[in-house]
DNA sequence: CTGCGCATGTAATCGGTTACATGATTCT
DNA sequence: AGAATCATGTAACCGATTACATGCGCAG
């Protein structure tokens, strides 16, 4: 069983979800497309780690609501203490940043500006999610509370987005100002 | 030509390097193994984007020192302004963090502790590299100076490692204290 | 009326990892 | 004595992306 499979099981500890929802939820932690997730869910179902209930919908496609089984939970419990692999990061912008001296200040600025726009929307989204979770938890937070994992991950997503934006701002400041165009 | 190929060209703008050195240099920006890099360098050489000089060594394996050609530089210049793909991140620790409530506080702490150790060594390494570069540049830094790309990436690596450590510390504080064992 | 969100699935292809292969030196 | 570093390469495999396929409702 590969890491993404464990990841899907992990997401299901938060409650029953469809494949589509799992795909969306796992994105910030582990990039994966639906074409990879659906076949894995089918395998997990066949091996007894998850089960699903088909739900017919009018005016929308039918769906399958998956939940984790006792067997799946047991698999997660033995996976958690196992050696954790190092995070994988691949960022095209950083490759471009290394050789940014090859371009004009104009192109350099738009490169950074695009990244700023991207992380501003992420920051907005995650801040909102964090705020909602905070008032749902209402001060109650410990390792055993159900929203704990979600809480620490959202906090991380928010501060990461902020750090990303700070770096972009700092780099922008180093770039020569173009008065005619900004 | 894929992103990694452009990445290799980008690294070569910093001067001639062996495949082995390129592999090490590109790691923090784009994870790749030597088995992927060597064949790509061969292709880039055949298409005229890079060239190499074979260097025989005694007491060490022979090597090939690659440098970027004018054609390669032209390819980079037209790549930089093209749409930049979103960064790809896959972190097994975050998947485990989501369902950390399934384990005991003890396992949870060791999960975080391993990550702390990892990023402490990264922070040390990058801080040192940044310090060296800073006194080599000696106050001189602008878009056109040769170490510019390196400088902004090292600064980023340092502050990213710090942010990572801060998050780990914050999470540790939320975990129940185990007085008998710490 | 075009595109997006919901919702699932398969097939072809590309990108990336693991394993195999070699070999001297230096550190522990 | 065994592991790590330097240094290159190939082959097999697995993981991930892109493209193909369907279909309705709703917003711009």
Short mmCIF file of N, CA and C in Angstrom, two decimals, chain B:
data_model
loop_
_atom_site.label_atom_id
_atom_site.label_comp_id
_atom_site.label_asym_id
_atom_site.label_seq_id
_atom_site.Cartn_x
_atom_site.Cartn_y
_atom_site.Cartn_z
N UNK B 1 10.59 19.39 -24.00
CA UNK B 1 11.50 19.48 -22.85
C UNK B 1 10.71 19.71 -21.56
N UNK B 2 11.02 18.93 -20.55
CA UNK B 2 10.26 19.04 -19.30
C UNK B 2 10.89 20.05 -18.32
N UNK B 3 10.20 20.27 -17.21
CA UNK B 3 10.63 21.30 -16.26
C UNK B 3 12.01 21.02 -15.69
N UNK B 4 12.30 19.75 -15.38
CA UNK B 4 13.60 19.42 -14.82
C UNK B 4 14.74 19.81 -15.78
N UNK B 5 14.52 19.60 -17.07
CA UNK B 5 15.53 19.98 -18.06
C UNK B 5 15.82 21.48 -17.99
N UNK B 6 14.77 22.28 -17.92
CA UNK B 6 14.96 23.72 -17.78
C UNK B 6 15.67 24.04 -16.46
N UNK B 7 15.31 23.29 -15.44
CA UNK B 7 15.95 23.48 -14.15
C UNK B 7 17.46 23.24 -14.22
N UNK B 8 17.86 22.23 -14.94
CA UNK B 8 19.28 21.93 -15.07
C UNK B 8 20.00 23.05 -15.82
N UNK B 9 19.36 23.53 -16.89
CA UNK B 9 19.91 24.67 -17.62
C UNK B 9 20.05 25.87 -16.68
N UNK B 10 19.02 26.08 -15.88
CA UNK B 10 19.03 27.21 -14.94
C UNK B 10 20.22 27.12 -13.98
N UNK B 11 20.45 25.92 -13.42
CA UNK B 11 21.58 25.74 -12.50
C UNK B 11 22.90 26.03 -13.20
N UNK B 12 22.98 25.68 -14.47
CA UNK B 12 24.23 25.88 -15.21
C UNK B 12 24.53 27.36 -15.50
N UNK B 13 23.54 28.23 -15.32
CA UNK B 13 23.83 29.67 -15.47
C UNK B 13 24.75 30.15 -14.35
N UNK B 14 24.86 29.36 -13.29
CA UNK B 14 25.77 29.71 -12.19
C UNK B 14 27.20 29.30 -12.46
N UNK B 15 27.44 28.71 -13.62
CA UNK B 15 28.78 28.27 -13.98
C UNK B 15 28.80 26.78 -14.31
N UNK B 16 29.93 26.31 -14.87
CA UNK B 16 30.05 24.90 -15.26
C UNK B 16 30.01 23.98 -14.04
N UNK B 17 29.37 22.83 -14.20
CA UNK B 17 29.20 21.87 -13.11
C UNK B 17 29.14 20.46 -13.66
N UNK B 18 29.43 19.48 -12.82
CA UNK B 18 29.24 18.08 -13.20
C UNK B 18 27.78 17.69 -12.94
N UNK B 19 27.37 16.57 -13.51
CA UNK B 19 26.03 16.06 -13.28
C UNK B 19 25.78 15.83 -11.80
N UNK B 20 26.80 15.34 -11.15
CA UNK B 20 26.72 15.06 -9.72
C UNK B 20 26.45 16.33 -8.91
N UNK B 21 27.18 17.38 -9.26
CA UNK B 21 26.98 18.66 -8.57
C UNK B 21 25.60 19.26 -8.86
N UNK B 22 25.16 19.12 -10.11
CA UNK B 22 23.84 19.61 -10.49
C UNK B 22 22.76 18.92 -9.66
N UNK B 23 22.93 17.62 -9.51
CA UNK B 23 21.98 16.83 -8.73
C UNK B 23 21.85 17.38 -7.32
N UNK B 24 23.01 17.66 -6.70
CA UNK B 24 22.99 18.17 -5.33
C UNK B 24 22.40 19.56 -5.25
N UNK B 25 22.75 20.39 -6.23
CA UNK B 25 22.30 21.78 -6.18
C UNK B 25 20.80 21.94 -6.38
N UNK B 26 20.24 21.08 -7.22
CA UNK B 26 18.83 21.26 -7.58
C UNK B 26 17.88 20.68 -6.53
N UNK B 27 18.38 19.81 -5.65
CA UNK B 27 17.54 19.13 -4.65
C UNK B 27 16.54 20.03 -3.92
N UNK B 28 16.98 21.15 -3.32
CA UNK B 28 16.02 21.92 -2.52
C UNK B 28 14.90 22.55 -3.35
N UNK B 29 15.15 22.68 -4.65
CA UNK B 29 14.17 23.34 -5.51
C UNK B 29 13.31 22.34 -6.26
N UNK B 30 13.92 21.21 -6.58
CA UNK B 30 13.23 20.21 -7.41
C UNK B 30 13.83 18.84 -7.12
N UNK B 31 13.12 18.01 -6.38
CA UNK B 31 13.64 16.70 -6.01
C UNK B 31 13.87 15.83 -7.25
N UNK B 32 15.06 15.30 -7.39
CA UNK B 32 15.35 14.40 -8.51
C UNK B 32 16.57 13.55 -8.18
N UNK B 33 16.57 12.30 -8.64
CA UNK B 33 17.68 11.40 -8.41
C UNK B 33 18.65 11.45 -9.58
N UNK B 34 19.89 10.98 -9.35
CA UNK B 34 20.89 11.01 -10.43
C UNK B 34 20.44 10.21 -11.66
N UNK B 35 19.67 9.14 -11.41
CA UNK B 35 19.21 8.27 -12.51
C UNK B 35 18.26 9.00 -13.46
N UNK B 36 17.73 10.09 -13.01
CA UNK B 36 16.87 10.89 -13.88
C UNK B 36 17.69 11.99 -14.56
N UNK B 37 18.66 12.50 -13.82
CA UNK B 37 19.43 13.64 -14.31
C UNK B 37 20.43 13.27 -15.42
N UNK B 38 21.19 12.20 -15.22
CA UNK B 38 22.20 11.85 -16.21
C UNK B 38 21.62 11.64 -17.62
N UNK B 39 20.55 10.87 -17.77
CA UNK B 39 19.99 10.74 -19.13
C UNK B 39 19.52 12.06 -19.72
N UNK B 40 18.96 12.93 -18.86
CA UNK B 40 18.49 14.23 -19.35
C UNK B 40 19.65 15.09 -19.85
N UNK B 41 20.77 15.05 -19.12
CA UNK B 41 21.95 15.80 -19.54
C UNK B 41 22.45 15.31 -20.90
N UNK B 42 22.40 13.99 -21.08
CA UNK B 42 22.81 13.42 -22.38
C UNK B 42 21.93 13.95 -23.50
N UNK B 43 20.60 14.03 -23.23
CA UNK B 43 19.68 14.54 -24.25
C UNK B 43 19.93 16.02 -24.53
N UNK B 44 20.17 16.79 -23.46
CA UNK B 44 20.42 18.22 -23.62
C UNK B 44 21.70 18.45 -24.42
N UNK B 45 22.65 17.54 -24.25
CA UNK B 45 23.91 17.67 -24.98
C UNK B 45 23.67 17.39 -26.46
N UNK B 46 22.87 16.35 -26.72
CA UNK B 46 22.58 15.99 -28.12
C UNK B 46 21.80 17.07 -28.85
N UNK B 47 20.93 17.76 -28.11
CA UNK B 47 20.14 18.80 -28.76
C UNK B 47 20.86 20.14 -28.78
N UNK B 48 22.06 20.19 -28.18
CA UNK B 48 22.88 21.40 -28.28
C UNK B 48 22.62 22.47 -27.24
N UNK B 49 21.87 22.13 -26.18
CA UNK B 49 21.59 23.12 -25.13
C UNK B 49 22.75 23.22 -24.13
N UNK B 50 23.48 22.13 -23.98
CA UNK B 50 24.66 22.13 -23.12
C UNK B 50 25.82 21.46 -23.86
N UNK B 51 27.01 21.67 -23.37
CA UNK B 51 28.15 20.88 -23.85
C UNK B 51 28.98 20.48 -22.64
N UNK B 52 29.84 19.46 -22.83
CA UNK B 52 30.65 19.04 -21.69
C UNK B 52 32.09 18.78 -22.09
N UNK B 53 32.95 18.89 -21.09
CA UNK B 53 34.37 18.57 -21.25
C UNK B 53 34.66 17.38 -20.32
N UNK B 54 35.16 16.27 -20.86
CA UNK B 54 35.50 15.14 -20.01
C UNK B 54 36.77 15.44 -19.22
N UNK B 55 36.76 15.13 -17.95
CA UNK B 55 37.93 15.38 -17.12
C UNK B 55 38.34 14.08 -16.42
N UNK B 56 39.55 13.61 -16.75
CA UNK B 56 40.03 12.38 -16.12
C UNK B 56 40.60 12.72 -14.76
N UNK B 57 40.31 11.87 -13.77
CA UNK B 57 40.83 12.10 -12.42
C UNK B 57 41.52 10.84 -11.93
N UNK B 58 42.60 11.02 -11.23
CA UNK B 58 43.25 9.88 -10.59
C UNK B 58 42.64 9.76 -9.19
N UNK B 59 42.48 8.55 -8.77
CA UNK B 59 41.96 8.26 -7.42
C UNK B 59 40.50 8.68 -7.24
N UNK B 60 39.86 9.13 -8.29
CA UNK B 60 38.43 9.44 -8.26
C UNK B 60 37.87 9.13 -9.64
N UNK B 61 36.58 8.84 -9.75
CA UNK B 61 36.04 8.52 -11.07
C UNK B 61 36.15 9.73 -12.01
N UNK B 62 36.31 9.45 -13.30
CA UNK B 62 36.33 10.53 -14.29
C UNK B 62 35.00 11.27 -14.24
N UNK B 63 35.02 12.52 -14.74
CA UNK B 63 33.78 13.27 -14.71
C UNK B 63 33.60 14.09 -15.97
N UNK B 64 32.40 14.63 -16.12
CA UNK B 64 32.08 15.48 -17.28
C UNK B 64 31.64 16.82 -16.75
N UNK B 65 32.34 17.87 -17.16
CA UNK B 65 31.94 19.20 -16.70
C UNK B 65 31.06 19.86 -17.76
N UNK B 66 29.82 20.06 -17.38
CA UNK B 66 28.84 20.63 -18.31
C UNK B 66 28.80 22.14 -18.23
N UNK B 67 28.55 22.78 -19.39
CA UNK B 67 28.24 24.20 -19.37
C UNK B 67 27.10 24.47 -20.35
N UNK B 68 26.41 25.57 -20.12
CA UNK B 68 25.27 25.92 -20.97
C UNK B 68 25.76 26.62 -22.23
N UNK B 69 25.12 26.35 -23.35
CA UNK B 69 25.48 26.99 -24.63
C UNK B 69 24.61 28.22 -24.86
N UNK B 70 24.93 28.97 -25.89
CA UNK B 70 24.11 30.13 -26.27
C UNK B 70 22.67 29.69 -26.55
N UNK B 71 22.56 28.53 -27.21
CA UNK B 71 21.22 27.99 -27.51
C UNK B 71 20.46 27.71 -26.21
N UNK B 72 21.15 27.11 -25.25
CA UNK B 72 20.53 26.82 -23.96
C UNK B 72 20.06 28.09 -23.27
N UNK B 73 20.88 29.13 -23.33
CA UNK B 73 20.51 30.42 -22.73
C UNK B 73 19.26 30.99 -23.38
N UNK B 74 19.21 30.86 -24.71
CA UNK B 74 18.05 31.36 -25.45
C UNK B 74 16.78 30.60 -25.01
N UNK B 75 16.92 29.29 -24.82
CA UNK B 75 15.78 28.48 -24.39
C UNK B 75 15.30 28.90 -23.00
N UNK B 76 16.25 29.20 -22.12
CA UNK B 76 15.90 29.67 -20.78
C UNK B 76 15.14 30.98 -20.83
N UNK B 77 15.62 31.88 -21.69
CA UNK B 77 15.01 33.21 -21.76
C UNK B 77 13.57 33.15 -22.25
N UNK B 78 13.28 32.18 -23.11
CA UNK B 78 11.89 32.11 -23.57
C UNK B 78 11.03 31.29 -22.59
N UNK B 79 11.70 30.49 -21.74
CA UNK B 79 10.96 29.70 -20.73
C UNK B 79 10.49 30.56 -19.55
N UNK B 80 11.37 31.46 -19.10
CA UNK B 80 11.07 32.24 -17.89
C UNK B 80 9.72 32.96 -17.93
N UNK B 81 9.38 33.66 -19.00
CA UNK B 81 8.10 34.38 -18.98
C UNK B 81 6.88 33.49 -19.17
N UNK B 82 7.08 32.22 -19.53
CA UNK B 82 5.93 31.33 -19.76
C UNK B 82 5.22 31.06 -18.42
N UNK B 83 3.95 30.67 -18.49
CA UNK B 83 3.17 30.40 -17.28
C UNK B 83 3.90 29.43 -16.36
N UNK B 84 3.99 29.80 -15.10
CA UNK B 84 4.69 28.98 -14.10
C UNK B 84 3.69 28.06 -13.41
N UNK B 85 4.00 26.77 -13.39
CA UNK B 85 3.06 25.82 -12.76
C UNK B 85 3.11 25.95 -11.23
N UNK B 86 2.02 25.61 -10.59
CA UNK B 86 1.95 25.70 -9.12
C UNK B 86 2.94 24.73 -8.47
N UNK B 87 3.48 25.12 -7.31
CA UNK B 87 4.40 24.22 -6.62
C UNK B 87 3.71 22.91 -6.22
N UNK B 88 4.47 21.82 -6.28
CA UNK B 88 3.95 20.52 -5.88
C UNK B 88 4.53 20.16 -4.52
N UNK B 89 3.67 19.86 -3.58
CA UNK B 89 4.12 19.48 -2.25
C UNK B 89 3.48 18.17 -1.84
N UNK B 90 4.29 17.26 -1.34
CA UNK B 90 3.76 16.00 -0.79
C UNK B 90 4.48 15.71 0.51
N UNK B 91 3.73 15.76 1.60
CA UNK B 91 4.36 15.61 2.91
C UNK B 91 3.62 14.57 3.76
N UNK B 92 4.27 13.43 3.92
CA UNK B 92 3.66 12.33 4.66
C UNK B 92 3.35 12.73 6.11
N UNK B 93 4.20 13.58 6.69
CA UNK B 93 3.98 13.98 8.07
C UNK B 93 2.63 14.66 8.25
N UNK B 94 2.22 15.45 7.27
CA UNK B 94 0.96 16.18 7.39
C UNK B 94 -0.23 15.23 7.32
N UNK B 95 -0.09 14.17 6.53
CA UNK B 95 -1.14 13.16 6.49
C UNK B 95 -1.28 12.50 7.86
N UNK B 96 -0.13 12.23 8.48
CA UNK B 96 -0.15 11.62 9.81
C UNK B 96 -0.70 12.61 10.84
N UNK B 97 -0.34 13.88 10.66
CA UNK B 97 -0.81 14.91 11.60
C UNK B 97 -2.33 14.96 11.64
N UNK B 98 -2.95 14.79 10.50
CA UNK B 98 -4.41 14.88 10.45
C UNK B 98 -5.08 13.86 11.35
N UNK B 99 -4.50 12.65 11.43
CA UNK B 99 -5.14 11.61 12.23
C UNK B 99 -4.32 11.26 13.46
N UNK B 100 -3.57 12.24 13.95
CA UNK B 100 -2.67 12.00 15.08
C UNK B 100 -3.44 11.62 16.35
N UNK B 101 -4.73 11.95 16.38
CA UNK B 101 -5.58 11.60 17.53
C UNK B 101 -5.69 10.09 17.72
N UNK B 102 -5.36 9.33 16.69
CA UNK B 102 -5.42 7.87 16.79
C UNK B 102 -4.31 7.28 17.65
N UNK B 103 -3.24 8.09 17.86
CA UNK B 103 -2.10 7.55 18.62
C UNK B 103 -2.02 8.12 20.03
N UNK B 104 -1.03 7.65 20.74
CA UNK B 104 -0.73 8.17 22.06
C UNK B 104 0.14 9.42 21.94
N UNK B 105 0.17 10.27 22.98
CA UNK B 105 0.97 11.50 22.97
C UNK B 105 2.45 11.22 22.72
N UNK B 106 2.86 10.05 23.10
CA UNK B 106 4.26 9.66 22.97
C UNK B 106 4.69 9.55 21.52
N UNK B 107 3.93 8.80 20.76
CA UNK B 107 4.19 8.65 19.32
C UNK B 107 4.08 10.00 18.62
N UNK B 108 3.08 10.77 19.02
CA UNK B 108 2.88 12.09 18.43
C UNK B 108 4.12 12.96 18.61
N UNK B 109 4.68 12.94 19.80
CA UNK B 109 5.86 13.76 20.07
C UNK B 109 7.07 13.32 19.27
N UNK B 110 7.24 12.02 19.12
CA UNK B 110 8.43 11.56 18.39
C UNK B 110 8.30 11.89 16.90
N UNK B 111 7.07 11.91 16.41
CA UNK B 111 6.79 12.31 15.02
C UNK B 111 7.31 13.73 14.80
N UNK B 112 6.94 14.62 15.71
CA UNK B 112 7.33 16.02 15.62
C UNK B 112 8.84 16.17 15.87
N UNK B 113 9.35 15.39 16.82
CA UNK B 113 10.76 15.51 17.16
C UNK B 113 11.67 15.17 15.96
N UNK B 114 11.27 14.15 15.21
CA UNK B 114 12.05 13.78 14.02
C UNK B 114 12.08 14.93 13.01
N UNK B 115 10.95 15.59 12.88
CA UNK B 115 10.87 16.70 11.93
C UNK B 115 11.72 17.87 12.41
N UNK B 116 11.74 18.08 13.71
CA UNK B 116 12.57 19.15 14.27
C UNK B 116 14.05 18.90 13.97
N UNK B 117 14.48 17.68 14.22
CA UNK B 117 15.87 17.32 13.95
C UNK B 117 16.22 17.57 12.48
N UNK B 118 15.32 17.15 11.60
CA UNK B 118 15.54 17.33 10.16
C UNK B 118 15.73 18.79 9.79
N UNK B 119 14.84 19.66 10.30
CA UNK B 119 14.91 21.05 9.90
C UNK B 119 15.97 21.85 10.64
N UNK B 120 16.38 21.36 11.79
CA UNK B 120 17.50 22.01 12.46
C UNK B 120 18.78 21.86 11.63
N UNK B 121 18.97 20.67 11.07
CA UNK B 121 20.18 20.48 10.27
C UNK B 121 20.09 21.27 8.97
N UNK B 122 18.88 21.37 8.42
CA UNK B 122 18.71 22.18 7.21
C UNK B 122 19.00 23.65 7.50
N UNK B 123 18.46 24.11 8.61
CA UNK B 123 18.65 25.51 8.99
C UNK B 123 20.13 25.83 9.15
N UNK B 124 20.84 24.95 9.82
CA UNK B 124 22.28 25.13 10.02
C UNK B 124 23.01 25.24 8.68
N UNK B 125 22.72 24.29 7.81
CA UNK B 125 23.37 24.24 6.50
C UNK B 125 23.12 25.52 5.69
N UNK B 126 21.85 25.89 5.59
CA UNK B 126 21.50 27.04 4.77
C UNK B 126 21.97 28.36 5.37
N UNK B 127 21.94 28.46 6.70
CA UNK B 127 22.41 29.69 7.34
C UNK B 127 23.88 29.90 7.03
N UNK B 128 24.62 28.82 7.11
CA UNK B 128 26.05 28.89 6.84
C UNK B 128 26.32 29.31 5.39
N UNK B 129 25.59 28.68 4.47
CA UNK B 129 25.75 29.01 3.05
C UNK B 129 25.40 30.47 2.79
N UNK B 130 24.34 30.93 3.45
CA UNK B 130 23.91 32.32 3.27
C UNK B 130 24.96 33.29 3.80
N UNK B 131 25.51 32.96 4.96
CA UNK B 131 26.53 33.81 5.57
C UNK B 131 27.75 33.92 4.65
N UNK B 132 28.17 32.80 4.10
CA UNK B 132 29.32 32.79 3.18
C UNK B 132 29.05 33.65 1.95
N UNK B 133 27.85 33.46 1.38
CA UNK B 133 27.50 34.22 0.18
C UNK B 133 27.45 35.72 0.48
N UNK B 134 26.91 36.05 1.67
CA UNK B 134 26.77 37.46 2.04
C UNK B 134 28.12 38.16 2.11
N UNK B 135 29.11 37.48 2.69
CA UNK B 135 30.39 38.18 2.79
C UNK B 135 31.17 38.13 1.47
N UNK B 136 30.75 37.21 0.56
CA UNK B 136 31.35 37.22 -0.77
C UNK B 136 30.77 38.37 -1.60
N UNK B 137 29.46 38.56 -1.47
CA UNK B 137 28.80 39.65 -2.19
C UNK B 137 29.19 40.99 -1.60
N UNK B 138 29.33 41.03 -0.27
CA UNK B 138 29.79 42.21 0.44
C UNK B 138 28.95 43.45 0.14
N UNK B 139 27.65 43.32 0.39
CA UNK B 139 26.77 44.48 0.23
C UNK B 139 26.28 44.74 -1.19
N UNK B 140 27.01 44.19 -2.16
CA UNK B 140 26.67 44.41 -3.56
C UNK B 140 25.57 43.46 -4.01
N UNK B 141 24.34 43.92 -4.08
CA UNK B 141 23.34 43.00 -4.61
C UNK B 141 22.26 43.73 -5.39
N UNK B 142 22.08 43.27 -6.63
CA UNK B 142 21.04 43.80 -7.50
C UNK B 142 20.66 42.68 -8.45
N UNK B 143 19.62 42.88 -9.18
CA UNK B 143 19.13 41.86 -10.12
C UNK B 143 20.25 41.34 -11.01
N UNK B 144 21.17 42.22 -11.38
CA UNK B 144 22.19 41.83 -12.35
C UNK B 144 23.43 41.17 -11.75
N UNK B 145 23.60 41.27 -10.43
CA UNK B 145 24.78 40.64 -9.84
C UNK B 145 24.65 39.11 -9.92
N UNK B 146 25.79 38.44 -10.09
CA UNK B 146 25.75 37.01 -10.41
C UNK B 146 25.18 36.12 -9.30
N UNK B 147 25.30 36.55 -8.04
CA UNK B 147 24.82 35.71 -6.95
C UNK B 147 23.39 36.01 -6.53
N UNK B 148 22.70 36.84 -7.30
CA UNK B 148 21.37 37.29 -6.89
C UNK B 148 20.38 36.16 -6.68
N UNK B 149 20.26 35.29 -7.68
CA UNK B 149 19.34 34.16 -7.60
C UNK B 149 19.64 33.31 -6.38
N UNK B 150 20.92 33.00 -6.23
CA UNK B 150 21.37 32.22 -5.09
C UNK B 150 20.99 32.85 -3.77
N UNK B 151 21.18 34.15 -3.71
CA UNK B 151 20.92 34.90 -2.49
C UNK B 151 19.45 34.84 -2.06
N UNK B 152 18.56 35.13 -3.00
CA UNK B 152 17.14 35.13 -2.63
C UNK B 152 16.64 33.71 -2.31
N UNK B 153 17.23 32.70 -2.93
CA UNK B 153 16.81 31.33 -2.65
C UNK B 153 17.33 30.85 -1.30
N UNK B 154 18.54 31.25 -0.95
CA UNK B 154 19.09 30.86 0.35
C UNK B 154 18.33 31.53 1.47
N UNK B 155 18.02 32.82 1.27
CA UNK B 155 17.25 33.54 2.27
C UNK B 155 15.91 32.85 2.50
N UNK B 156 15.31 32.42 1.41
CA UNK B 156 14.04 31.71 1.48
C UNK B 156 14.18 30.38 2.23
N UNK B 157 15.24 29.64 1.91
CA UNK B 157 15.47 28.35 2.55
C UNK B 157 15.62 28.52 4.06
N UNK B 158 16.34 29.58 4.45
CA UNK B 158 16.55 29.84 5.88
C UNK B 158 15.23 30.18 6.57
N UNK B 159 14.48 31.11 6.01
CA UNK B 159 13.26 31.51 6.71
C UNK B 159 12.22 30.40 6.66
N UNK B 160 12.26 29.61 5.63
CA UNK B 160 11.34 28.47 5.57
C UNK B 160 11.66 27.44 6.65
N UNK B 161 12.94 27.16 6.84
CA UNK B 161 13.34 26.22 7.89
C UNK B 161 12.93 26.73 9.26
N UNK B 162 13.10 28.03 9.46
CA UNK B 162 12.70 28.63 10.74
C UNK B 162 11.20 28.49 10.96
N UNK B 163 10.42 28.77 9.93
CA UNK B 163 8.96 28.68 10.04
C UNK B 163 8.54 27.25 10.35
N UNK B 164 9.20 26.32 9.70
CA UNK B 164 8.92 24.90 9.92
C UNK B 164 9.17 24.54 11.40
N UNK B 165 10.30 25.01 11.91
CA UNK B 165 10.65 24.72 13.31
C UNK B 165 9.67 25.38 14.28
N UNK B 166 9.24 26.58 13.93
CA UNK B 166 8.27 27.27 14.79
C UNK B 166 6.97 26.50 14.88
N UNK B 167 6.51 26.02 13.74
CA UNK B 167 5.26 25.25 13.74
C UNK B 167 5.41 23.99 14.59
N UNK B 168 6.52 23.29 14.41
CA UNK B 168 6.79 22.08 15.20
C UNK B 168 6.78 22.39 16.69
N UNK B 169 7.41 23.48 17.07
CA UNK B 169 7.46 23.88 18.47
C UNK B 169 6.07 24.18 19.00
N UNK B 170 5.28 24.87 18.20
CA UNK B 170 3.92 25.23 18.58
C UNK B 170 3.05 23.98 18.79
N UNK B 171 3.18 23.03 17.86
CA UNK B 171 2.43 21.79 17.98
C UNK B 171 2.86 21.02 19.23
N UNK B 172 4.17 20.95 19.47
CA UNK B 172 4.69 20.27 20.66
C UNK B 172 4.06 20.81 21.93
N UNK B 173 3.89 22.13 21.97
CA UNK B 173 3.31 22.78 23.13
C UNK B 173 1.86 22.40 23.37
N UNK B 174 1.16 22.05 22.30
CA UNK B 174 -0.25 21.66 22.43
C UNK B 174 -0.41 20.22 22.91
N UNK B 175 0.66 19.44 22.69
CA UNK B 175 0.61 18.03 23.07
C UNK B 175 0.72 17.90 24.59
N UNK B 176 0.03 16.93 25.19
CA UNK B 176 0.09 16.77 26.65
C UNK B 176 1.52 16.45 27.10
N UNK B 177 1.98 17.11 28.17
CA UNK B 177 3.35 16.88 28.65
C UNK B 177 3.46 15.48 29.26
N UNK B 178 4.57 14.80 28.97
CA UNK B 178 4.81 13.48 29.57
C UNK B 178 6.00 13.62 30.52
N UNK B 179 5.75 13.81 31.81
CA UNK B 179 6.79 14.17 32.78
C UNK B 179 7.85 13.09 32.93
N UNK B 180 7.43 11.81 32.88
CA UNK B 180 8.37 10.71 33.06
C UNK B 180 9.34 10.59 31.91
N UNK B 181 9.00 11.21 30.80
CA UNK B 181 9.76 10.96 29.58
C UNK B 181 9.76 12.19 28.68
N UNK B 182 10.92 12.80 28.54
CA UNK B 182 10.93 13.97 27.65
C UNK B 182 12.32 14.24 27.14
#
